[in-house]
C-alpha positions as a Markdown table, in Angstrom:
| # | Residue | x | y | z |
|---|---|---|---|---|
| 1 | Lys | 94.8 | -10.3 | 19.0 |
| 2 | Gln | 95.4 | -13.9 | 18.0 |
| 3 | Trp | 97.6 | -14.4 | 21.0 |
| 4 | Tyr | 94.7 | -13.2 | 23.3 |
| 5 | Gln | 92.2 | -15.5 | 21.5 |
| 6 | Arg | 94.6 | -18.5 | 21.8 |
| 7 | Arg | 95.0 | -17.9 | 25.5 |
| 8 | Val | 91.2 | -17.6 | 26.0 |
| 9 | Arg | 90.7 | -20.8 | 23.9 |
| 10 | Glu | 93.4 | -22.6 | 26.0 |
| 11 | Gly | 91.7 | -21.5 | 29.2 |
| 12 | Gln | 88.3 | -22.6 | 28.0 |
| 13 | Gln | 89.7 | -26.0 | 26.9 |
| 14 | Lys | 91.3 | -26.5 | 30.3 |
| 15 | His | 88.0 | -25.5 | 32.0 |
| 16 | Leu | 86.2 | -27.9 | 29.6 |
| 17 | Gln | 88.6 | -30.7 | 30.5 |
| 18 | Ala | 88.2 | -30.1 | 34.2 |
| 19 | Leu | 84.4 | -30.2 | 33.8 |
| 20 | Arg | 84.6 | -33.5 | 31.8 |
| 21 | Gln | 86.8 | -34.9 | 34.6 |
| 22 | Glu | 84.3 | -33.8 | 37.2 |
| 23 | Ile | 81.5 | -35.4 | 35.2 |
| 24 | Gln | 83.5 | -38.6 | 34.8 |
| 25 | Asp | 84.3 | -38.7 | 38.6 |
| 26 | Thr | 80.6 | -38.1 | 39.4 |
| 27 | Asn | 79.5 | -40.9 | 37.0 |
| 28 | Trp | 82.1 | -43.3 | 38.6 |
| 29 | Ala | 80.9 | -42.4 | 42.1 |
| 30 | Arg | 77.3 | -43.0 | 41.0 |
| 31 | Lys | 78.2 | -46.3 | 39.4 |
| 32 | Lys | 80.0 | -47.4 | 42.6 |
| 33 | Glu | 77.0 | -46.4 | 44.7 |
| 34 | His | 74.6 | -48.3 | 42.4 |
| 35 | Thr | 76.8 | -51.4 | 42.5 |
| 36 | Glu | 77.0 | -51.3 | 46.3 |
| 37 | Ala | 73.3 | -50.7 | 46.6 |
| 38 | Gly | 72.7 | -53.7 | 44.2 |
| 39 | Gln | 74.8 | -55.9 | 46.4 |
| 40 | Leu | 73.0 | -54.8 | 49.5 |
| 41 | Leu | 69.6 | -55.4 | 47.8 |
| 42 | Gln | 70.7 | -59.0 | 47.0 |
| 43 | Thr | 71.8 | -59.6 | 50.6 |
| 44 | Leu | 68.5 | -58.2 | 51.9 |
| 45 | Glu | 66.5 | -60.2 | 49.4 |
| 46 | Gly | 68.2 | -63.4 | 50.5 |
| 47 | Gln | 67.5 | -62.6 | 54.1 |
| 48 | Trp | 63.9 | -61.8 | 53.3 |
| 49 | Leu | 63.5 | -65.1 | 51.4 |
| 50 | Glu | 65.0 | -66.9 | 54.4 |
| 51 | Leu | 62.6 | -65.2 | 56.8 |
| 52 | Val | 59.6 | -66.0 | 54.5 |
| 53 | Gly | 60.7 | -69.6 | 54.5 |
| 54 | Lys | 60.9 | -69.7 | 58.3 |
| 55 | Asn | 57.5 | -68.1 | 58.6 |
| 56 | Tyr | 56.0 | -70.7 | 56.3 |
| 57 | Ser | 57.6 | -73.4 | 58.5 |
| 58 | Val | 56.3 | -71.9 | 61.7 |
| 59 | Glu | 52.8 | -71.6 | 60.2 |
| 60 | Arg | 52.8 | -75.2 | 59.0 |
| 61 | Ala | 54.0 | -76.4 | 62.4 |
| 62 | Cys | 51.3 | -74.3 | 64.1 |
| 63 | Gly | 48.7 | -75.9 | 61.9 |
| 64 | Glu | 50.0 | -79.4 | 62.7 |
| 65 | Leu | 49.9 | -78.6 | 66.4 |
| 66 | Glu | 46.4 | -77.4 | 66.1 |
| 67 | Ile | 45.4 | -80.7 | 64.5 |
| 68 | Asp | 47.2 | -82.6 | 67.3 |
| 69 | Val | 45.5 | -80.5 | 70.0 |
| 70 | Glu | 42.1 | -81.2 | 68.4 |
| 71 | Arg | 42.9 | -84.9 | 68.2 |
| 72 | Leu | 44.0 | -85.0 | 71.8 |
| 73 | Glu | 40.9 | -83.1 | 72.9 |
| 74 | Arg | 38.7 | -85.8 | 71.1 |
| 75 | Met | 40.7 | -88.6 | 72.8 |
| 76 | Lys | 40.3 | -86.9 | 76.2 |
| 77 | Gln | 36.5 | -86.6 | 75.7 |
| 78 | Glu | 36.3 | -90.2 | 74.5 |
| 79 | Arg | 38.3 | -91.4 | 77.6 |
| 80 | Leu | 36.2 | -89.3 | 79.9 |
| 81 | Ser | 33.0 | -90.7 | 78.3 |
| 82 | Ala | 34.3 | -94.3 | 78.7 |
| 83 | Ala | 35.5 | -93.7 | 82.3 |
| 84 | Leu | 32.3 | -92.0 | 83.4 |
| 85 | Pro | 29.4 | -94.0 | 82.0 |
| 86 | Asp | 25.8 | -92.6 | 81.9 |
| 87 | Ser | 24.3 | -92.6 | 85.5 |
| 88 | Ser | 21.1 | -94.4 | 84.4 |
| 89 | Thr | 23.2 | -97.2 | 83.0 |
| 90 | Thr | 25.2 | -97.5 | 86.2 |
| 91 | Thr | 22.1 | -97.7 | 88.4 |
| 92 | Val | 20.6 | -100.3 | 86.1 |
| 93 | Gln | 23.8 | -102.3 | 86.0 |
| 94 | Met | 24.1 | -102.2 | 89.8 |
| 95 | Ala | 20.5 | -103.2 | 90.4 |
| 96 | Thr | 20.8 | -106.2 | 88.0 |
| 97 | Glu | 24.0 | -107.3 | 89.5 |
| 98 | Gly | 22.6 | -107.2 | 93.0 |
| 99 | Ala | 24.9 | -104.4 | 94.2 |
| 100 | Ala | 23.7 | -101.6 | 96.4 |
| 101 | Ala | 22.6 | -98.5 | 94.6 |
| 102 | Pro | 24.3 | -95.3 | 95.5 |
| 103 | Pro | 22.6 | -93.3 | 98.2 |
| 104 | Gly | 19.6 | -91.4 | 97.1 |
| 105 | Val | 19.0 | -93.8 | 94.2 |
| 106 | Pro | 16.3 | -96.4 | 94.8 |
| 107 | Gly | 17.4 | -100.0 | 94.3 |
| 108 | Glu | 15.4 | -103.1 | 93.7 |
């Protein structure tokens, strides 16, 4: 009877040892996966931060370009206003300088 119990106990201990090894292997595999996932997350976070920085730069450049476009539009309007004076002023200036008025505009 003792012989049988000892054989059963040895079999159970071997089975227990195999289960412990399987658990340890599973834990090591999980640890490896977590470590690799952490490294991937760090890489992706770095890429994300780089893209956020680039987006910020693009947005800032767009804002500066919008300001430049507005400034150039104002300059264009000012130049057009200076190049094309008011028609009543032109007629008065022409009349006072003795120049002929444009057709359809009565002169002095």
